[in-house]
Coordinates of N, CA and C in Angstrom, one line a residue:
M28 N 105.5 77.7 107.6 CA 104.4 78.3 107.5 C 104.7 78.8 105.8
K29 N 103.7 78.7 105.0 CA 103.5 79.2 104.0 C 103.5 80.7 103.8
K30 N 103.6 81.4 102.9 CA 103.7 82.9 102.9 C 102.3 83.3 103.0
Y31 N 101.4 82.6 102.1 CA 99.9 83.2 102.3 C 99.1 82.7 103.6
E32 N 99.9 82.1 104.4 CA 99.2 81.4 105.9 C 99.6 82.8 106.7
E33 N 100.6 83.7 106.5 CA 100.9 84.6 107.6 C 99.6 85.7 107.6
E34 N 99.9 86.3 108.7 CA 98.7 86.9 109.2 C 98.3 88.0 108.4
K35 N 99.3 88.7 107.6 CA 99.1 90.0 106.5 C 98.5 89.4 105.7
Y36 N 98.4 88.2 105.0 CA 98.0 87.8 104.1 C 96.6 87.0 104.4
Q37 N 96.1 87.0 105.2 CA 94.5 86.6 105.8 C 93.7 87.6 105.5
F38 N 92.7 86.9 104.5 CA 91.6 87.9 103.8 C 90.9 88.9 104.9
E39 N 90.8 88.5 105.9 CA 90.0 89.4 107.2 C 91.0 90.7 107.6
H40 N 92.3 90.5 107.4 CA 93.2 91.2 107.7 C 93.7 92.5 106.9
M41 N 93.1 92.0 105.4 CA 93.6 92.6 104.4 C 92.3 93.4 103.3
K42 N 91.0 92.9 103.8 CA 90.3 93.3 102.9 C 89.7 94.7 102.8
D43 N 90.0 95.5 103.9 CA 90.0 97.1 104.0 C 90.9 97.6 103.1
Q44 N 92.1 97.1 102.7 CA 93.1 97.7 102.0 C 93.1 97.1 100.6
I45 N 92.2 96.6 100.0 CA 92.0 96.1 98.8 C 91.6 97.4 97.8
Y46 N 92.2 97.6 96.7 CA 91.6 98.5 95.8 C 91.9 98.3 94.3
P47 N 90.9 98.8 93.7 CA 90.9 98.4 92.3 C 91.8 99.5 91.4
W48 N 92.8 98.7 90.6 CA 93.6 99.6 89.6 C 93.1 99.3 88.3
V49 N 92.9 100.3 87.5 CA 92.7 100.1 86.0 C 94.1 99.9 85.2
R50 N 94.3 98.9 84.4 CA 95.4 98.7 83.6 C 94.9 98.2 82.1
K51 N 95.9 98.5 81.6 CA 95.8 98.0 80.1 C 96.8 96.8 79.8
E52 N 98.0 96.9 80.1 CA 99.2 95.9 80.3 C 99.3 95.5 81.4
L53 N 99.5 94.2 81.7 CA 99.8 93.7 82.8 C 101.0 93.4 83.3
G54 N 102.0 93.5 82.2 CA 103.5 93.4 82.7 C 103.8 92.0 83.0
D55 N 104.3 92.0 84.3 CA 104.4 90.5 84.7 C 103.6 89.8 85.6
I56 N 102.2 90.4 85.5 CA 101.4 90.0 86.4 C 100.5 88.8 85.7
S57 N 100.5 87.7 85.9 CA 99.9 86.7 85.6 C 98.7 86.4 85.7
E58 N 97.8 86.3 84.4 CA 96.5 86.2 84.4 C 95.9 84.9 85.0
K59 N 96.9 84.0 85.2 CA 96.6 82.4 85.5 C 96.2 82.5 87.3
D60 N 96.9 83.4 87.9 CA 96.4 83.2 89.4 C 96.2 84.7 90.0
T61 N 95.7 85.6 89.2 CA 95.6 86.9 89.6 C 94.0 87.1 89.2
P62 N 93.0 87.7 89.9 CA 91.8 88.0 90.0 C 91.8 89.3 88.8
I63 N 90.9 89.1 87.9 CA 91.2 90.3 86.8 C 89.6 90.5 86.2
V64 N 89.2 91.7 86.0 CA 87.9 91.9 85.8 C 88.2 92.8 84.5
S65 N 87.7 92.5 83.4 CA 87.4 93.4 82.1 C 86.8 94.5 82.2
F66 N 87.2 95.7 81.9 CA 86.7 96.8 82.1 C 85.9 97.7 81.0
I67 N 86.6 98.4 80.1 CA 86.4 99.0 79.0 C 86.8 98.7 77.9
G68 N 86.6 98.4 76.7 CA 87.8 98.1 75.7 C 88.8 97.1 76.4
D69 N 89.9 97.7 76.0 CA 90.9 96.6 76.4 C 91.6 96.9 78.1
L70 N 91.0 98.0 78.5 CA 91.3 97.9 79.8 C 90.6 96.8 80.8
R71 N 91.5 96.7 82.0 CA 91.1 95.6 82.9 C 91.3 96.2 84.4
I72 N 90.9 95.5 85.2 CA 91.0 95.9 86.7 C 91.6 94.9 87.3
I73 N 92.8 95.1 88.0 CA 93.3 94.4 89.0 C 93.1 94.9 90.4
F74 N 93.5 94.0 91.2 CA 93.0 94.4 92.6 C 94.8 94.5 93.5
V75 N 94.8 95.5 94.2 CA 96.2 95.5 95.2 C 95.9 95.7 96.4
I76 N 96.8 95.4 97.4 CA 96.6 95.5 98.6 C 97.6 96.6 99.0
K77 N 97.0 97.7 99.8 CA 98.0 98.7 100.4 C 98.7 97.9 101.5
R78 N 100.1 98.6 101.4 CA 100.9 97.5 102.5 C 101.4 98.7 103.4
D79 N 101.7 99.7 102.8 CA 102.2 101.2 103.4 C 101.9 102.3 102.6
E80 N 102.5 103.4 103.0 CA 102.2 104.7 102.1 C 102.6 104.6 100.9
E81 N 103.7 103.8 100.5 CA 104.1 103.9 99.2 C 104.2 102.5 98.5
S82 N 103.6 101.3 99.1 CA 103.8 100.1 98.7 C 102.5 99.5 99.0
F83 N 102.1 98.7 97.3 CA 101.1 97.8 97.1 C 101.6 96.7 96.5
E84 N 100.6 95.6 96.7 CA 101.2 94.3 96.4 C 99.6 93.8 95.5
V85 N 100.0 93.2 94.2 CA 99.0 92.6 93.6 C 98.3 91.6 94.4
L86 N 97.0 91.3 94.4 CA 96.3 90.5 95.2 C 96.4 89.3 94.3
K87 N 96.4 88.1 94.8 CA 96.6 87.0 94.1 C 95.2 85.7 94.3
D88 N 94.9 85.2 93.6 CA 93.8 84.0 93.8 C 93.9 83.6 94.9
D89 N 95.4 83.0 95.2 CA 95.2 82.3 96.6 C 95.3 83.1 97.9
M90 N 95.2 84.2 97.8 CA 95.0 85.4 99.0 C 93.4 85.4 99.4
L91 N 92.7 84.9 98.6 CA 91.2 85.1 98.3 C 90.6 83.7 99.4
P92 N 89.6 84.1 100.1 CA 88.9 83.1 100.5 C 88.1 81.9 99.6
H93 N 87.9 80.8 99.6 CA 87.3 79.8 98.8 C 86.0 80.3 98.3
G94 N 85.8 80.4 97.1 CA 84.7 80.9 96.5 C 84.3 82.4 96.5
C95 N 85.3 83.1 96.7 CA 85.1 84.6 96.6 C 84.7 85.0 95.4
D96 N 83.7 85.8 95.5 CA 82.9 86.5 94.3 C 83.7 87.8 93.9
V97 N 84.2 87.6 92.5 CA 85.2 88.8 92.5 C 84.4 90.0 91.9
E98 N 83.1 89.9 91.4 CA 82.2 91.3 91.3 C 81.8 91.9 92.6
A99 N 81.7 90.8 93.8 CA 81.8 91.5 95.1 C 82.9 92.1 95.6
L100 N 84.0 91.5 95.1 CA 85.5 92.1 95.6 C 85.7 93.4 94.9
Y101 N 85.2 93.7 93.6 CA 85.4 94.7 92.7 C 84.5 95.9 93.6
Y102 N 83.3 95.7 93.9 CA 82.6 96.6 94.8 C 83.1 97.0 96.0
A103 N 83.4 95.9 96.9 CA 84.1 96.1 98.1 C 85.4 97.3 98.0
S104 N 86.2 96.7 96.9 CA 87.4 97.4 96.6 C 87.2 99.1 96.4
C105 N 85.9 99.3 95.4 CA 85.5 100.6 95.3 C 85.2 101.5 96.5
E106 N 84.5 100.5 97.4 CA 83.9 101.5 98.7 C 85.3 101.7 99.5
N107 N 86.3 100.8 99.5 CA 87.7 101.4 100.1 C 88.2 102.5 99.4
L108 N 88.1 102.6 98.2 CA 88.6 103.6 97.4 C 87.8 104.7 97.8
V109 N 86.8 104.8 97.9 CA 85.9 106.2 98.3 C 86.3 106.5 99.6
R110 N 86.1 105.6 100.4 CA 86.6 106.0 101.8 C 88.1 106.6 102.2
D111 N 89.0 106.0 101.5 CA 90.2 106.3 101.6 C 91.0 107.6 100.7
V112 N 90.2 107.7 99.4 CA 91.0 108.4 98.5 C 89.9 109.5 98.0
E113 N 90.6 110.7 98.1 CA 89.7 112.0 97.7 C 90.0 112.3 96.3
F114 N 89.0 112.3 95.4 CA 89.3 112.9 94.1 C 89.0 114.1 93.7
V115 N 89.8 114.8 93.2 CA 89.7 116.6 93.2 C 89.4 116.7 91.5
I116 N 88.6 117.4 91.0 CA 88.6 118.0 89.6 C 89.6 119.5 89.7
A117 N 90.5 119.4 88.7 CA 91.4 120.6 88.6 C 91.3 120.9 87.0
N118 N 91.5 122.2 86.9 CA 91.4 122.9 85.6 C 92.8 122.6 84.9
T119 N 92.9 122.6 83.8 CA 94.1 122.5 83.0 C 94.3 123.8 82.3
W120 N 95.4 124.4 81.7 CA 95.8 125.6 81.4 C 95.1 125.7 79.9
Y121 N 94.8 124.6 79.3 CA 94.3 124.7 77.9 C 92.8 124.7 77.8
G122 N 91.8 124.5 79.2 CA 90.5 124.5 78.8 C 90.0 123.2 79.1
G123 N 90.6 122.2 79.5 CA 90.3 120.9 80.0 C 90.4 120.8 81.5
F124 N 90.2 119.5 81.9 CA 90.1 119.3 83.1 C 91.1 117.9 83.4
A125 N 91.5 117.7 84.8 CA 92.0 116.8 85.2 C 91.7 116.3 86.5
I126 N 91.6 114.9 87.1 CA 91.3 114.2 88.0 C 92.7 114.1 88.7
L127 N 92.7 114.7 90.2 CA 93.8 114.6 90.8 C 93.4 113.6 92.2
A128 N 94.2 112.9 92.6 CA 94.2 112.1 94.0 C 95.7 111.9 94.7
D129 N 95.8 111.0 94.8 CA 97.1 110.3 95.5 C 98.2 110.2 95.0
G130 N 98.3 110.2 93.4 CA 99.2 109.7 92.8 C 99.3 108.2 92.4
W131 N 98.2 107.5 93.2 CA 98.3 106.1 92.7 C 97.2 105.7 92.2
H132 N 96.0 106.6 92.6 CA 94.6 105.9 92.1 C 93.9 107.0 91.1
E133 N 94.3 107.8 90.7 CA 93.6 108.8 89.6 C 93.1 108.1 88.7
V134 N 93.7 106.9 87.8 CA 92.9 106.0 87.0 C 91.7 105.4 87.5
S135 N 91.9 105.2 88.7 CA 90.7 104.4 89.1 C 89.4 105.0 89.4
S136 N 89.7 106.5 89.2 CA 88.4 107.2 89.2 C 87.5 106.8 87.9
L137 N 88.0 106.2 87.1 CA 87.0 105.5 86.1 C 86.3 104.6 86.5
C138 N 86.3 104.3 87.6 CA 85.3 103.1 88.1 C 84.3 103.8 88.7
F139 N 83.8 105.3 89.0 CA 83.1 105.9 89.4 C 82.0 106.8 88.5
K140 N 81.1 106.2 88.2 CA 80.1 106.6 87.0 C 79.7 108.0 87.7
H141 N 79.3 108.0 88.9 CA 78.8 109.5 89.6 C 80.0 110.6 89.3
I142 N 81.1 110.5 89.4 CA 82.1 111.5 89.1 C 81.7 112.2 87.7
W143 N 81.6 111.0 86.5 CA 81.5 111.5 85.1 C 80.0 112.1 85.0
Q144 N 79.2 111.7 85.8 CA 77.9 112.0 85.6 C 77.8 113.5 86.2
I145 N 78.5 114.1 87.2 CA 78.4 115.2 87.6 C 78.8 116.3 86.8
C146 N 80.2 115.7 86.3 CA 80.9 116.6 85.1 C 79.9 116.9 83.7
V147 N 79.3 115.8 83.4 CA 78.5 116.1 82.2 C 77.3 116.9 82.6
D148 N 76.7 116.9 83.8 CA 75.7 117.6 84.3 C 75.9 119.2 84.3
K149 N 77.3 119.2 85.0 CA 77.5 120.7 84.9 C 78.1 121.4 83.6
L150 N 78.8 120.4 82.9 CA 79.2 120.9 81.5 C 78.5 120.8 80.5
K151 N 77.3 120.2 80.7 CA 76.1 119.8 79.8 C 76.7 119.5 78.1
D152 N 77.5 118.7 78.1 CA 78.4 118.1 77.2 C 78.8 116.8 77.5
D153 N 79.0 116.0 76.2 CA 79.7 114.8 76.5 C 81.2 115.1 76.9
L154 N 81.6 114.0 77.6 CA 83.1 114.0 77.8 C 84.0 113.0 77.1
L155 N 85.3 113.9 76.7 CA 86.0 112.9 76.2 C 87.3 112.9 77.1
I156 N 87.7 111.8 77.5 CA 88.4 111.3 78.6 C 89.9 110.9 77.9
M157 N 91.0 111.1 78.8 CA 92.0 110.4 78.5 C 93.0 109.7 79.7
V158 N 93.4 108.8 79.9 CA 94.1 108.3 80.6 C 95.6 107.7 80.5
P159 N 96.5 108.7 80.1 CA 97.6 108.1 79.7 C 98.6 107.4 80.6
T160 N 98.4 107.7 81.7 CA 99.2 107.1 82.9 C 98.4 106.7 84.2
R161 N 98.9 106.1 85.1 CA 98.2 105.8 86.4 C 97.8 107.2 87.0
E162 N 98.5 107.9 86.8 CA 98.4 109.1 87.9 C 97.9 110.3 86.7
T163 N 97.7 110.0 85.5 CA 97.0 111.0 84.9 C 95.8 110.9 84.3
V164 N 94.7 111.7 84.5 CA 93.4 111.4 83.9 C 93.0 113.0 83.5
L165 N 92.6 112.8 82.2 CA 92.5 114.2 81.5 C 90.9 114.2 80.9
F166 N 90.0 115.1 81.1 CA 88.9 115.2 80.4 C 88.5 116.6 79.7
A167 N 87.8 116.5 78.8 CA 87.2 117.9 78.1 C 85.9 117.6 77.5
P168 N 85.1 118.9 77.4 CA 83.7 118.8 76.9 C 84.0 118.4 75.2
A169 N 83.3 117.7 74.8 CA 83.5 117.1 73.5 C 83.5 118.4 72.5
A170 N 82.2 119.1 72.7 CA 82.3 120.3 71.7 C 83.4 121.1 71.6
Q171 N 84.3 121.2 72.7 CA 85.3 122.3 72.8 C 86.6 121.5 72.1
K172 N 86.5 121.7 70.5 CA 87.5 120.8 69.8 C 89.0 121.3 70.2
E173 N 89.5 122.7 70.5 CA 90.5 122.9 70.8 C 91.1 122.5 72.0
A174 N 90.4 122.5 73.2 CA 90.5 121.9 74.3 C 90.8 120.2 74.2
V175 N 90.0 119.6 73.1 CA 90.3 118.0 72.9 C 91.5 118.0 72.4
I176 N 92.0 118.9 71.4 CA 93.3 118.3 70.7 C 94.4 118.9 71.7
K177 N 94.2 119.8 72.6 CA 95.3 120.3 73.5 C 95.3 119.1 74.4
M178 N 94.3 118.5 74.8 CA 94.2 117.4 75.9 C 95.0 116.4 75.2
T179 N 94.6 115.9 74.2 CA 95.2 114.6 73.5 C 96.7 114.9 73.4
E180 N 97.3 115.8 73.0 CA 98.8 116.1 72.8 C 99.4 115.9 74.3
H181 N 98.8 116.7 75.2 CA 99.0 116.4 76.8 C 99.3 114.9 77.1
G182 N 98.4 114.5 76.9 CA 98.2 112.8 77.1 C 99.1 112.1 76.4
K183 N 99.2 112.3 75.3 CA 100.3 111.5 74.4 C 101.8 111.7 74.9
Q184 N 102.0 113.1 75.5 CA 103.2 113.4 75.9 C 103.4 112.6 77.3
A185 N 102.4 113.0 78.2 CA 102.6 111.9 79.5 C 102.8 110.5 78.9
Y186 N 102.1 109.9 78.3 CA 102.1 108.6 78.1 C 103.7 108.3 77.5
M187 N 104.4 109.0 76.5 CA 105.6 109.0 76.0 C 106.7 108.7 77.2
Q188 N 106.6 109.8 78.2 CA 107.2 110.2 79.2 C 107.4 109.1 80.1
A189 N 106.2 108.4 80.5 CA 105.9 107.5 81.6 C 106.8 106.2 81.2
E190 N 107.1 105.5 82.7 CA 107.7 104.4 82.8 C 106.7 103.5 82.2
D191 N 107.0 102.4 81.6 CA 106.2 101.2 81.1 C 105.1 100.7 82.1
K192 N 105.7 100.6 83.3 CA 104.9 100.0 84.2 C 103.4 100.9 84.6
D193 N 103.7 102.3 84.2 CA 102.5 103.3 84.7 C 102.0 103.8 83.5
K194 N 102.3 103.2 82.4 CA 101.4 103.6 81.2 C 100.2 102.8 81.0
I195 N 98.9 103.5 80.8 CA 97.7 103.0 80.4 C 97.2 103.2 78.9
S196 N 96.9 104.3 78.5 CA 96.4 104.1 77.1 C 96.6 105.5 76.4
R197 N 96.8 105.5 75.0 CA 96.8 106.8 74.3 C 95.2 107.1 73.7
G198 N 94.6 106.0 73.9 CA 93.0 106.1 73.5 C 92.1 107.0 74.2
L199 N 91.1 107.4 73.6 CA 90.2 108.3 74.2 C 88.9 107.4 74.7
L200 N 88.2 107.9 75.8 CA 87.2 107.3 76.0 C 85.9 108.4 76.2
I201 N 84.7 108.0 76.0 CA 83.7 108.9 76.1 C 82.7 108.7 77.3
F202 N 82.3 109.8 77.9 CA 81.2 109.4 78.8 C 79.8 110.5 78.1
S203 N 78.9 109.6 77.9 CA 77.9 110.3 77.1 C 76.9 110.9 78.0
K204 N 76.6 112.1 77.9 CA 75.3 112.7 78.8 C 74.2 112.2 78.7
D205 N 73.7 111.7 77.1 CA 72.4 111.0 77.1 C 72.5 109.5 77.3
R206 N 73.4 108.9 76.8 CA 73.5 107.3 77.3 C 73.8 107.1 78.8
K207 N 74.6 108.2 79.4 CA 75.3 108.0 80.9 C 76.1 106.9 80.9
E208 N 76.9 106.6 80.1 CA 78.0 105.4 80.0 C 79.2 105.9 79.7
L209 N 80.2 105.3 80.0 CA 81.5 105.4 79.8 C 81.9 104.4 78.8
R210 N 82.5 104.5 77.6 CA 82.7 103.5 76.7 C 84.1 104.1 76.1
T211 N 84.6 103.3 74.9 CA 85.6 103.5 74.4 C 85.3 104.5 73.2
Y212 N 85.9 105.8 72.5 CA 85.3 106.5 71.8 C 84.9 106.0 70.5
E213 N 85.6 104.9 70.0 CA 85.6 104.3 68.7 C 83.8 103.6 68.8
E214 N 83.4 103.4 70.0 CA 82.1 102.7 70.0 C 80.9 103.4 69.8
Q215 N 81.3 104.7 69.4 CA 80.2 105.7 69.1 C 79.0 105.2 68.1
D216 N 78.1 105.6 68.4 CA 77.0 105.1 67.3 C 76.9 106.2 66.1

């Protein structure tokens, strides 16, 4: 029996345990045999299968049923995330905010426009967002320059201290209250 013929690799047995992970660098993940979705700027989404509490496996093309729609897979994986992971907004000491989850899926909060829309509605300002590592998502109202500076310093420090496999980006994203979209900060008009 081949590895992917085992019951735990059959799509119907794992489809409820597939989650989207946002990444910049793919490390040893091969783009040739892995479903990958372009996201924002140079960020991409890979899919992982939760095997136990602390173990995830990257989803490969040959684990998917023939003709599987990757966009449908993305939406299904986001539904799994909403069902299984609680995202909490916390205050930082410098006047910004952080997204807390389970230590694995914080950066996946970028997939949920409604999180960012609620925050811009409450703060009545554009949000500058930084995702230095998989478990660190920081944001601050764009008009609060001091908080943005300290958030950027905090994010750069987190990025430098993280293991390579956990690093995401030192760049900034923006969620615009008027355009109601997430994009790289450099894309501003």
